[in-house]
mmCIF file of N, CA, C and O in Angstrom:
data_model
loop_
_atom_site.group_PDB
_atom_site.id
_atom_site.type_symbol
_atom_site.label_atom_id
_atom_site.label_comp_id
_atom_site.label_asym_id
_atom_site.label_seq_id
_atom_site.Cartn_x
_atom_site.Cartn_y
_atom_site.Cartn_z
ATOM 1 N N UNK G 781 -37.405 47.641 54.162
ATOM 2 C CA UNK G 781 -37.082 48.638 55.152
ATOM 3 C C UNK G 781 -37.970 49.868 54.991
ATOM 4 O O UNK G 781 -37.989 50.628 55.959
ATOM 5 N N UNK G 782 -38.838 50.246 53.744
ATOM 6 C CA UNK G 782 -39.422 51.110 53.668
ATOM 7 C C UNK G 782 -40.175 51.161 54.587
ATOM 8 O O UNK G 782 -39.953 52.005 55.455
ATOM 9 N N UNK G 783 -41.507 50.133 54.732
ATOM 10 C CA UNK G 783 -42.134 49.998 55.505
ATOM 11 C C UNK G 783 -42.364 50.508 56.819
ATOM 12 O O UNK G 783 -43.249 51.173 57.357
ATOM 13 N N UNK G 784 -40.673 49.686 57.358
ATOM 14 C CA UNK G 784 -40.491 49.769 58.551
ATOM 15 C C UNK G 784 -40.157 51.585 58.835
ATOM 16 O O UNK G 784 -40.204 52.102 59.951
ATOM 17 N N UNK G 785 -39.947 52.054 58.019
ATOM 18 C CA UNK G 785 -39.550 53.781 58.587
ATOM 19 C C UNK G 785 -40.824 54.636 58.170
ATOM 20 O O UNK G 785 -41.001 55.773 58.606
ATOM 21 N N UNK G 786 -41.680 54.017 57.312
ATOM 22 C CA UNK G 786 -42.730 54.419 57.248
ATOM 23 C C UNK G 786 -43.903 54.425 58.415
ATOM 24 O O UNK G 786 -44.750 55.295 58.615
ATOM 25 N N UNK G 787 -43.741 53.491 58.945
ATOM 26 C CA UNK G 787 -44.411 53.005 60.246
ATOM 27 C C UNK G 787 -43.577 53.795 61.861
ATOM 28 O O UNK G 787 -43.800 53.875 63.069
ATOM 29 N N UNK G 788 -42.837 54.112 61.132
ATOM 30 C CA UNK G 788 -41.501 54.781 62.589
ATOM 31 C C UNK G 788 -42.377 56.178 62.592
ATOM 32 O O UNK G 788 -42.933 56.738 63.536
ATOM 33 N N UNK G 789 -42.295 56.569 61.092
ATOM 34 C CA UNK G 789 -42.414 58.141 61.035
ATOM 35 C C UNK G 789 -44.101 58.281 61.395
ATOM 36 O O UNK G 789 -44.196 59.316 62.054
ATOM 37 N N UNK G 790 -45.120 57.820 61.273
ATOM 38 C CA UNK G 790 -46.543 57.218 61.466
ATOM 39 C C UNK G 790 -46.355 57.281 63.303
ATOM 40 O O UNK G 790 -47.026 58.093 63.938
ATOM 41 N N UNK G 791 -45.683 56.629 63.788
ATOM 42 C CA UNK G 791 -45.836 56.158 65.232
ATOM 43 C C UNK G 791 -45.057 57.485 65.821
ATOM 44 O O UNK G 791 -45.405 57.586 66.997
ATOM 45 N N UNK G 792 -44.060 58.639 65.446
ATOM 46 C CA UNK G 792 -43.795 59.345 65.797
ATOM 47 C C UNK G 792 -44.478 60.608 65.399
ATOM 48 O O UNK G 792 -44.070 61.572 66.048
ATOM 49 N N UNK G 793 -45.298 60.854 64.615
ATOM 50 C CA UNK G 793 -45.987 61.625 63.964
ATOM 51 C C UNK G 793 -47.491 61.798 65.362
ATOM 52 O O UNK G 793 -47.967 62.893 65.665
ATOM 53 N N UNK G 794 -47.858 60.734 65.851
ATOM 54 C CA UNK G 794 -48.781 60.509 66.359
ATOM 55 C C UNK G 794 -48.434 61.113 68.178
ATOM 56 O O UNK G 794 -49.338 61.647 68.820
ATOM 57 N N UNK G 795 -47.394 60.961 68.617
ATOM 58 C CA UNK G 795 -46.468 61.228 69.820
ATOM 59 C C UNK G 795 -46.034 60.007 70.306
ATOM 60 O O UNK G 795 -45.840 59.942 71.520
ATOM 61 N N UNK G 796 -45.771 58.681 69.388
ATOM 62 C CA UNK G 796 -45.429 57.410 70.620
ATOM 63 C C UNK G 796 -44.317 57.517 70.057
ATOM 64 O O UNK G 796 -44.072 57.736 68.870
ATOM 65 N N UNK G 797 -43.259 57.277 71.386
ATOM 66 C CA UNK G 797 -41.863 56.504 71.461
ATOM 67 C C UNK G 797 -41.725 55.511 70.488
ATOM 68 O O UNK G 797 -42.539 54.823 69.873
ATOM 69 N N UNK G 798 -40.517 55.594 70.490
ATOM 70 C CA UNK G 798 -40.656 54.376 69.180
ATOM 71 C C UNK G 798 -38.735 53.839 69.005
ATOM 72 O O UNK G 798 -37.725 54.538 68.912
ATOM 73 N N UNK G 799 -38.871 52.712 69.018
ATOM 74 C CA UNK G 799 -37.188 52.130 69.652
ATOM 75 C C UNK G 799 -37.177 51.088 68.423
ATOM 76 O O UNK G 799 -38.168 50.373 68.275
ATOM 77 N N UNK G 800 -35.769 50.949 67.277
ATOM 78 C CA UNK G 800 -35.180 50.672 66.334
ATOM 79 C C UNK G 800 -34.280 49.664 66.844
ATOM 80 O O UNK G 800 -33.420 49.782 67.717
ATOM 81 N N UNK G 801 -34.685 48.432 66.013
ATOM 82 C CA UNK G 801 -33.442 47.473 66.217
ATOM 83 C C UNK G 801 -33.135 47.172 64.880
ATOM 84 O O UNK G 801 -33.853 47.030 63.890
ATOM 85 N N UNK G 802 -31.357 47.073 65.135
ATOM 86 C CA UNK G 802 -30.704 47.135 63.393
ATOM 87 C C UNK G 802 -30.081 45.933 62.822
ATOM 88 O O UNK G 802 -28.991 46.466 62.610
ATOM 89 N N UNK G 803 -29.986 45.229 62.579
ATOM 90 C CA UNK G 803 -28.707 43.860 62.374
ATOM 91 C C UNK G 803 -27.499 44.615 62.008
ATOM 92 O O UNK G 803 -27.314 45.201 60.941
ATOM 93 N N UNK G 804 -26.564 44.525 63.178
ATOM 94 C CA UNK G 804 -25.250 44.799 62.103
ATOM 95 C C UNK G 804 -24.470 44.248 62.009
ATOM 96 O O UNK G 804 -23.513 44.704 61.383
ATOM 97 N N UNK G 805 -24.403 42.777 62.644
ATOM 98 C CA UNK G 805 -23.620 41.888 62.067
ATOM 99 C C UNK G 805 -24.288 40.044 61.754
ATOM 100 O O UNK G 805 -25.305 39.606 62.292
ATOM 101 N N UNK G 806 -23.673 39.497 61.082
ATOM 102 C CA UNK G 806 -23.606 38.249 61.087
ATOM 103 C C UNK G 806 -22.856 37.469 60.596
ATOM 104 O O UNK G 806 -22.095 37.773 59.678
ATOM 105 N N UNK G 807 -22.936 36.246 61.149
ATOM 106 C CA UNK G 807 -21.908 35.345 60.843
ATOM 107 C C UNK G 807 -22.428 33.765 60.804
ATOM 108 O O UNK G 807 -23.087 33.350 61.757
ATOM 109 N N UNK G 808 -22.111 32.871 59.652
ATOM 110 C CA UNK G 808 -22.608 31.665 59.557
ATOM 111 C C UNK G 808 -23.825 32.003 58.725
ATOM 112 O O UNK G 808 -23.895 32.663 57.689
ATOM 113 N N UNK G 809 -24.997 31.244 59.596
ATOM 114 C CA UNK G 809 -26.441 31.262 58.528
ATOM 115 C C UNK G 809 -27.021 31.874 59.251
ATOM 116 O O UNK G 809 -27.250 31.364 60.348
ATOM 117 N N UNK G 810 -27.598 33.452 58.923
ATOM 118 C CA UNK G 810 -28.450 33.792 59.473
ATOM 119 C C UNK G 810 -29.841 34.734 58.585
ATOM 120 O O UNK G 810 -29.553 35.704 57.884
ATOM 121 N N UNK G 811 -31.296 34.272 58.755
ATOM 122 C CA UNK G 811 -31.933 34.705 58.067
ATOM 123 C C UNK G 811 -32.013 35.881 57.101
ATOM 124 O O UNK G 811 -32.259 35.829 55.896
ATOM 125 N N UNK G 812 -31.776 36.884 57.804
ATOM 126 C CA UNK G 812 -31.849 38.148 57.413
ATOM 127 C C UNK G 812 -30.204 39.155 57.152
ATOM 128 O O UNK G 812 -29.155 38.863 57.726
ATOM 129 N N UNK G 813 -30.316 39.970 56.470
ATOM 130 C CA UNK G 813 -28.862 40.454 56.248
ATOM 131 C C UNK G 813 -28.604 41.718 57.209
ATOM 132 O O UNK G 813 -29.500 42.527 57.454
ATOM 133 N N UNK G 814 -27.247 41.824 57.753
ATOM 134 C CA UNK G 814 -26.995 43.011 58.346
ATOM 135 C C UNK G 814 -27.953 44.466 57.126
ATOM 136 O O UNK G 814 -28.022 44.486 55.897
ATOM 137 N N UNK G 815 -28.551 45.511 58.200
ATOM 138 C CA UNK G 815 -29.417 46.441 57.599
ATOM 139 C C UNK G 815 -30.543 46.100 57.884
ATOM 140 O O UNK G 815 -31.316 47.055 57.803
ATOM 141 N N UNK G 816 -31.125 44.961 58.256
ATOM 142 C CA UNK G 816 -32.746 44.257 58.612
ATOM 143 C C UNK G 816 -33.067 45.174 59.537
ATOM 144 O O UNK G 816 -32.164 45.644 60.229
ATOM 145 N N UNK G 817 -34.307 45.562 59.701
ATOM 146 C CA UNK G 817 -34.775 46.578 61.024
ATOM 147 C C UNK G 817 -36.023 46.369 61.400
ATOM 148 O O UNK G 817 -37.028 46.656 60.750
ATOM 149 N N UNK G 818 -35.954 45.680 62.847
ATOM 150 C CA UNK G 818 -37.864 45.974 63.331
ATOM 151 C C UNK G 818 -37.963 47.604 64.235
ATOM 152 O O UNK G 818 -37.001 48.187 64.734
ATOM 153 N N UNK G 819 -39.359 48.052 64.243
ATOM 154 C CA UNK G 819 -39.313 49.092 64.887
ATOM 155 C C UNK G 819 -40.407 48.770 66.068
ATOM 156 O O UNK G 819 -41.235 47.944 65.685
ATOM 157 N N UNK G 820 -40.561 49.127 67.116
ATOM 158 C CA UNK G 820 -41.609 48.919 68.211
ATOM 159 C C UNK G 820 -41.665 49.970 68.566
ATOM 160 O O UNK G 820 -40.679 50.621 68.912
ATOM 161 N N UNK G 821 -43.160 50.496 68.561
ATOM 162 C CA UNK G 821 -44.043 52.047 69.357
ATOM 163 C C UNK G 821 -44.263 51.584 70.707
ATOM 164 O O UNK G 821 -44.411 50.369 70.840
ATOM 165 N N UNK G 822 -44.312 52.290 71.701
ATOM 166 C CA UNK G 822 -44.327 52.638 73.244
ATOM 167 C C UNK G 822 -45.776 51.682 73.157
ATOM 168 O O UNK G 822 -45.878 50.965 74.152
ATOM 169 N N UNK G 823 -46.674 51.560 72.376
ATOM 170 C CA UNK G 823 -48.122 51.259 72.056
ATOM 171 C C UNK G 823 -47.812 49.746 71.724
ATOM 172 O O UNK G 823 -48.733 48.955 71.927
ATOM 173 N N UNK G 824 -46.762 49.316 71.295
ATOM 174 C CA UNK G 824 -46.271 47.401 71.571
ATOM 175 C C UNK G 824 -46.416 47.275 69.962
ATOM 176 O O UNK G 824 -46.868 46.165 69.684
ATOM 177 N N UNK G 825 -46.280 47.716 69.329
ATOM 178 C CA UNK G 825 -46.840 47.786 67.533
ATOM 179 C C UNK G 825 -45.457 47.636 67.114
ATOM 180 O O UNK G 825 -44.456 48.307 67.370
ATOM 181 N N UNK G 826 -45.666 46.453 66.312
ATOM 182 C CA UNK G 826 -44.103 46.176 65.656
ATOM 183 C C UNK G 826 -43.933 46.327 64.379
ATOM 184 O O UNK G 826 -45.088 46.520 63.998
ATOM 185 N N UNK G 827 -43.216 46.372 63.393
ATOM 186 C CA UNK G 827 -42.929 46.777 61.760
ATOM 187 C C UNK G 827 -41.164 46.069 61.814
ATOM 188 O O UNK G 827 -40.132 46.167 62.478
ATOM 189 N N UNK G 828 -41.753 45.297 60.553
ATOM 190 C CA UNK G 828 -40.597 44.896 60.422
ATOM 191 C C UNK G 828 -39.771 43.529 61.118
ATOM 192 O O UNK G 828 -40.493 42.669 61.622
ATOM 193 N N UNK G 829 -38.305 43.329 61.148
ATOM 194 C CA UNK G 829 -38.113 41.833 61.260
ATOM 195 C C UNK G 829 -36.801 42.286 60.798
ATOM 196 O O UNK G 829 -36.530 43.029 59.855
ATOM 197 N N UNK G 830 -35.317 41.146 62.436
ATOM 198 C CA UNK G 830 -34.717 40.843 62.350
ATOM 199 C C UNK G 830 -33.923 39.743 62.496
ATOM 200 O O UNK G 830 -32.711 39.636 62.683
ATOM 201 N N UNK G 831 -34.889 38.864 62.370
ATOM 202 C CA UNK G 831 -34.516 37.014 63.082
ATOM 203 C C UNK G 831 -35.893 36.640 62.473
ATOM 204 O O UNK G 831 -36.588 36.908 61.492
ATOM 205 N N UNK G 832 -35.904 35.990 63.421
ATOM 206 C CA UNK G 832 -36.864 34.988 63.730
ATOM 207 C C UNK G 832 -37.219 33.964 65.075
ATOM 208 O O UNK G 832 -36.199 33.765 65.734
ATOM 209 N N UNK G 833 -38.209 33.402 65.523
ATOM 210 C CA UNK G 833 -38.005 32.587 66.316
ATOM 211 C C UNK G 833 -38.195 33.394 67.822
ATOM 212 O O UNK G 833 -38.991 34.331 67.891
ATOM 213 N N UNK G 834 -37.458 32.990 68.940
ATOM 214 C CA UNK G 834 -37.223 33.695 70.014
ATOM 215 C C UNK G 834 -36.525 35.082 69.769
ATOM 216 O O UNK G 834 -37.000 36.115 70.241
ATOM 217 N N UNK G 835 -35.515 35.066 69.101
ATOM 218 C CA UNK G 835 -35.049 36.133 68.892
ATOM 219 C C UNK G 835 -35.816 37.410 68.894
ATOM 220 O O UNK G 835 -35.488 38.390 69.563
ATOM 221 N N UNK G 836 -37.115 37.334 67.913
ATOM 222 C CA UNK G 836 -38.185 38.649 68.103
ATOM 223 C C UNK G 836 -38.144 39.035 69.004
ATOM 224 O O UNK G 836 -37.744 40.184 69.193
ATOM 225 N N UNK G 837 -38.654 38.014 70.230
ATOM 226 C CA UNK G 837 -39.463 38.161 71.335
ATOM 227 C C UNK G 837 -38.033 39.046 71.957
ATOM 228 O O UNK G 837 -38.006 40.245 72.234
ATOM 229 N N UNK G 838 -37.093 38.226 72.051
ATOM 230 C CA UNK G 838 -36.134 38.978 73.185
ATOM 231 C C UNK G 838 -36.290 40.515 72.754
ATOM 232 O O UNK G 838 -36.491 41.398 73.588
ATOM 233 N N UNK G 839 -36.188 40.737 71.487
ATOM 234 C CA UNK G 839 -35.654 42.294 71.172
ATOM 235 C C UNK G 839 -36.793 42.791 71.757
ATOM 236 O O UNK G 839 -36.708 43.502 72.758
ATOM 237 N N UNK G 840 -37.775 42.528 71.294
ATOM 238 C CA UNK G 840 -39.203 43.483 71.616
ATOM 239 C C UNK G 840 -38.751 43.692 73.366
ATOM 240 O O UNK G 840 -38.885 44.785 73.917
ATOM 241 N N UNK G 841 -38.277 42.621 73.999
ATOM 242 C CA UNK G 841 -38.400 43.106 75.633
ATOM 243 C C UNK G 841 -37.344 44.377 75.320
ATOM 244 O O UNK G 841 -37.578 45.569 75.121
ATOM 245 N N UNK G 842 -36.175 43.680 75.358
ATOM 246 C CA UNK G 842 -35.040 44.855 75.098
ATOM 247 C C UNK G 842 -35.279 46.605 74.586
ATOM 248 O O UNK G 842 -34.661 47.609 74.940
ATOM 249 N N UNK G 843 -36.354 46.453 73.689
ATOM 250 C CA UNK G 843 -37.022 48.021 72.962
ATOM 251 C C UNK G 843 -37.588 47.974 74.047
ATOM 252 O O UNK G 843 -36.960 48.756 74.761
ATOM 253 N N UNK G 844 -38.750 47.344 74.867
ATOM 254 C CA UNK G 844 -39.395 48.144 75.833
ATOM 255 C C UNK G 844 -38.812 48.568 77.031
ATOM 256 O O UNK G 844 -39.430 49.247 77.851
ATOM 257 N N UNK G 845 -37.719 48.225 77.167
ATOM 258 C CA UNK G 845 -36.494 48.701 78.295
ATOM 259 C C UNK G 845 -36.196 50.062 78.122
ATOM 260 O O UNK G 845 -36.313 51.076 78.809
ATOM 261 N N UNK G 846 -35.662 49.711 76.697
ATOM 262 C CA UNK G 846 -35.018 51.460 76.358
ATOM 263 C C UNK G 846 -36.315 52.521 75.674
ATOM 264 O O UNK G 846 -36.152 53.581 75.068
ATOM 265 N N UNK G 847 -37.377 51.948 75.951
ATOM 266 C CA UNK G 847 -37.964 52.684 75.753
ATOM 267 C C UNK G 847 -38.566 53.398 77.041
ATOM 268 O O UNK G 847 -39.179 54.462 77.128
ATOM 269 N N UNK G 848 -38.313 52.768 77.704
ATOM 270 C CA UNK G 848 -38.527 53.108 79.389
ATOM 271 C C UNK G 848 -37.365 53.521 79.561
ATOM 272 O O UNK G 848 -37.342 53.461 80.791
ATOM 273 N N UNK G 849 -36.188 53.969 79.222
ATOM 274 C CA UNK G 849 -35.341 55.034 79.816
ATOM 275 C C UNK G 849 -34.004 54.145 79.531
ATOM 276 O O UNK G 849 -32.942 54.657 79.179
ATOM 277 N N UNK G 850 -34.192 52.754 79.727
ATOM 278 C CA UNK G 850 -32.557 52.113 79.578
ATOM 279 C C UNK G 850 -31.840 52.727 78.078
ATOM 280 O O UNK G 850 -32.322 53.352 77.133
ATOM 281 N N UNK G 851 -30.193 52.116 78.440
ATOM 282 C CA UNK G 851 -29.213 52.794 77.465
ATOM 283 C C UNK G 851 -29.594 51.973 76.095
ATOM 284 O O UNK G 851 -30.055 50.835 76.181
ATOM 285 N N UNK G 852 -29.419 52.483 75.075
ATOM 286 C CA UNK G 852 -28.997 51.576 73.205
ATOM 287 C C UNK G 852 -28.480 50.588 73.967
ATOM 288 O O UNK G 852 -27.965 50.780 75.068
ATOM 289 N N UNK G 853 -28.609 49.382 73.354
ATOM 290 C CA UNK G 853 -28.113 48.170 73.714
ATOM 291 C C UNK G 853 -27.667 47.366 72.507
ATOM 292 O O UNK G 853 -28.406 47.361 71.523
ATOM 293 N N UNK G 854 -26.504 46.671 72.489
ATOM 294 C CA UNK G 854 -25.800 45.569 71.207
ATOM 295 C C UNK G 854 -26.352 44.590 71.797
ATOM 296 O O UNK G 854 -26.267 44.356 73.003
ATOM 297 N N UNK G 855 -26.933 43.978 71.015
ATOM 298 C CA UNK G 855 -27.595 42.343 71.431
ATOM 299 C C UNK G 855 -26.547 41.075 70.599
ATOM 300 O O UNK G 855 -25.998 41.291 69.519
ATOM 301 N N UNK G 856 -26.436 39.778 71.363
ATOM 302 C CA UNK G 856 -25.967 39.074 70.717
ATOM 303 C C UNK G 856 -26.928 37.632 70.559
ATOM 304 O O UNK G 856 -27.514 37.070 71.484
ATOM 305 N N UNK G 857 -26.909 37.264 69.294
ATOM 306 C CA UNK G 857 -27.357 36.016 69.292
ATOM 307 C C UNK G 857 -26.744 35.117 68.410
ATOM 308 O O UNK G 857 -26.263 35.312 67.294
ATOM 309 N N UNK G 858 -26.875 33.701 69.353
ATOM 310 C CA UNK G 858 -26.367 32.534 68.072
ATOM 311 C C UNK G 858 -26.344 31.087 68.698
ATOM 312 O O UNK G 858 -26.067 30.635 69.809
ATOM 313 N N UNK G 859 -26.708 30.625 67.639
ATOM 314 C CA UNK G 859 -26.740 29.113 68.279
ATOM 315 C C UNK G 859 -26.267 28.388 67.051
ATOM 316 O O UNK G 859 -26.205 28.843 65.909
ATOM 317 N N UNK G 860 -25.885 26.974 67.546
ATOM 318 C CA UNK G 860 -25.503 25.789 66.419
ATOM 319 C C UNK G 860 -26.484 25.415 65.686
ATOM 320 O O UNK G 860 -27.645 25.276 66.071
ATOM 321 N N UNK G 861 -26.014 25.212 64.455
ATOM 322 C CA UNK G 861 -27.076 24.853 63.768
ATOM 323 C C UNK G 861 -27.994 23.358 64.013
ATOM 324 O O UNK G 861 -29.195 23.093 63.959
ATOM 325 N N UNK G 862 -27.088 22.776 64.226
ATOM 326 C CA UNK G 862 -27.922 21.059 64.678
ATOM 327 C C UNK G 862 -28.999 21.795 65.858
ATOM 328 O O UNK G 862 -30.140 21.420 65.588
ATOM 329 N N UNK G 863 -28.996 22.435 66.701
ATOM 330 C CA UNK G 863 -29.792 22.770 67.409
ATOM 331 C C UNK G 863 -31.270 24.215 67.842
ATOM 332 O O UNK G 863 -31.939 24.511 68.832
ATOM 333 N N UNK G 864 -31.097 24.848 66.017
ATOM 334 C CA UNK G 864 -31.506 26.146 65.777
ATOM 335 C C UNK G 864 -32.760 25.182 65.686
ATOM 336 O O UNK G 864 -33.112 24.927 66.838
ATOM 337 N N UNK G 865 -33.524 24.585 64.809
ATOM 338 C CA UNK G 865 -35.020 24.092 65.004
ATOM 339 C C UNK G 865 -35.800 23.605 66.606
ATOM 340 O O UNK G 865 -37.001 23.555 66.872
ATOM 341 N N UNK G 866 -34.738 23.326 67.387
ATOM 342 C CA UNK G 866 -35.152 22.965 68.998
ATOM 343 C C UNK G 866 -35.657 24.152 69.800
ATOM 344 O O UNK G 866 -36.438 24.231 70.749
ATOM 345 N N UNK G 867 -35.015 24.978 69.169
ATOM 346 C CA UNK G 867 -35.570 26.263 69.949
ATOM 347 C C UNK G 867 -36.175 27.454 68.961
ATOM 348 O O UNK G 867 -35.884 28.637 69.140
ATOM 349 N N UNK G 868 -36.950 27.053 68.019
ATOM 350 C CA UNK G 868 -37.907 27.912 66.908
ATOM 351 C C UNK G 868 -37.193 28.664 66.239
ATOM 352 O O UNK G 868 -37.798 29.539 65.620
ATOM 353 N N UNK G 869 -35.720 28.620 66.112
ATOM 354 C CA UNK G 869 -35.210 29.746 64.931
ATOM 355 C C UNK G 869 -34.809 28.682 63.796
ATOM 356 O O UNK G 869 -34.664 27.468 63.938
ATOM 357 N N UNK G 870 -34.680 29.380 62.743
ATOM 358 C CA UNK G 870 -34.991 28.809 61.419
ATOM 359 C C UNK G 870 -33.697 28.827 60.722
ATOM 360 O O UNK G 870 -33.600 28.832 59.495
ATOM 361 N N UNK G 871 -32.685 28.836 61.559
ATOM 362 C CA UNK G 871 -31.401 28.188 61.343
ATOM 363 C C UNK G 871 -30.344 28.985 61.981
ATOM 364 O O UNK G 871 -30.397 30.158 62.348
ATOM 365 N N UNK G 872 -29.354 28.127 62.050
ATOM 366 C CA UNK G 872 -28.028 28.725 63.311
ATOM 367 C C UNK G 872 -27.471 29.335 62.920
ATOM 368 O O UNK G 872 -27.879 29.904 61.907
ATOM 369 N N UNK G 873 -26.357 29.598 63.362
ATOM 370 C CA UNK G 873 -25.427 31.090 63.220
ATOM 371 C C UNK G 873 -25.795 32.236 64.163
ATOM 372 O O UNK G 873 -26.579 32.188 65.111
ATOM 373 N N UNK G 874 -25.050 33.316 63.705
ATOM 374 C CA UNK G 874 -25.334 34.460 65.020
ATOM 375 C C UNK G 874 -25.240 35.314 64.254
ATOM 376 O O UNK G 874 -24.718 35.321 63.139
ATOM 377 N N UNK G 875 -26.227 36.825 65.347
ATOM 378 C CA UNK G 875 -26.287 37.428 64.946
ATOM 379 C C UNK G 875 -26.280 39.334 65.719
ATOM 380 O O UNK G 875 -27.411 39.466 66.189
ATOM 381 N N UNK G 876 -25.741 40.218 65.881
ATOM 382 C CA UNK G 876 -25.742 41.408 66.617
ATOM 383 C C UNK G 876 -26.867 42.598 65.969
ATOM 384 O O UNK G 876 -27.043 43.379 65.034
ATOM 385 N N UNK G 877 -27.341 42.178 66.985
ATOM 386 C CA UNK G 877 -28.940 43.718 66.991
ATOM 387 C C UNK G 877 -28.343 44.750 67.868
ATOM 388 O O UNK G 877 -27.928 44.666 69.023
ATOM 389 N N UNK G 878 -28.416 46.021 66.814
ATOM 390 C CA UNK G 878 -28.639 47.042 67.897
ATOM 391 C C UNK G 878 -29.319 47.661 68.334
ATOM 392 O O UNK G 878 -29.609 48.321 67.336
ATOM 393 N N UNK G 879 -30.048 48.160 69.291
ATOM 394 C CA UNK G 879 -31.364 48.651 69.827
ATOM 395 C C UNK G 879 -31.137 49.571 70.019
ATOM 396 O O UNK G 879 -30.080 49.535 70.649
ATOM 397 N N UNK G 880 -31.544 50.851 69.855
ATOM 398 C CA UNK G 880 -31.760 52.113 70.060
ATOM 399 C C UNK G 880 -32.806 52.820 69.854
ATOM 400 O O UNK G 880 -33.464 52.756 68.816
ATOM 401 N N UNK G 881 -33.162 53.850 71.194
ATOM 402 C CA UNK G 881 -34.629 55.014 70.542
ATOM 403 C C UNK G 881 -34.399 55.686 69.676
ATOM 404 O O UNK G 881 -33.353 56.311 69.501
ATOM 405 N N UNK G 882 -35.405 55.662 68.952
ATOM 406 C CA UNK G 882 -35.565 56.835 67.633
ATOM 407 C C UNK G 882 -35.726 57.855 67.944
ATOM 408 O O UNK G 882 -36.760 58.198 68.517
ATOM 409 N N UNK G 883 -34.799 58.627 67.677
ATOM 410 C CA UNK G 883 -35.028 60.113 67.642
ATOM 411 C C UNK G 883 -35.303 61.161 66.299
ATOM 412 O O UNK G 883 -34.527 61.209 65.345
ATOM 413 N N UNK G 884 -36.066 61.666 66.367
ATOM 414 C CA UNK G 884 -36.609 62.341 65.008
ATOM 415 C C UNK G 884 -36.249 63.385 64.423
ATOM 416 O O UNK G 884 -36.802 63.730 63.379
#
């Protein structure tokens, strides 16, 4: 997580927007532990990791929403495990991202 706020404070230091997604929950098998955080600059620059798979991709749209003006958003994800390799995540269970702009 260092990283990732190191790269927040870097991308806000500079003047870009910059939108935080958090894990705060999970349940079953899921890669990463609630506290995981990617960050995305207005500039498409990512730091960090809360899934895997499709999952990235969705959040990154979701940050560029609210980074364009939409509200914090709770994301949900989850799928069965017999079927988490069919669609590129690296195992099932679910998981809640929250997306919000960084404010400094």
């Amino acid at each position: 997580m260092t990283d990732v706020l190191a790269d927040v404070q870097q991308w806000s230091a500079r003047g870009d927007s910059v939108a935080v997604a958090t894990v705060v929950a999970t349940r079953r098998s899921a890669p990463l532990p609630p506290g995981s955080k990617m960050a995305i600059s207005s500039r498409g620059e990512v730091s960090g990791a809360v899934s895997g798979g499709c999952v990235e991709g969705a959040v990154v749209e979701v940050a560029e929403e609210i980074l364009s003006g939409a509200e914090p958003r709770l994301l949900h994800f989850g799928i069965a495990d017999s079927e988490a390799w069919d669609v590129g995540l690296p195992c099932g269970g679910e998981i809640d991202v929250w997306v919000e702009r960084w404010e400094a």
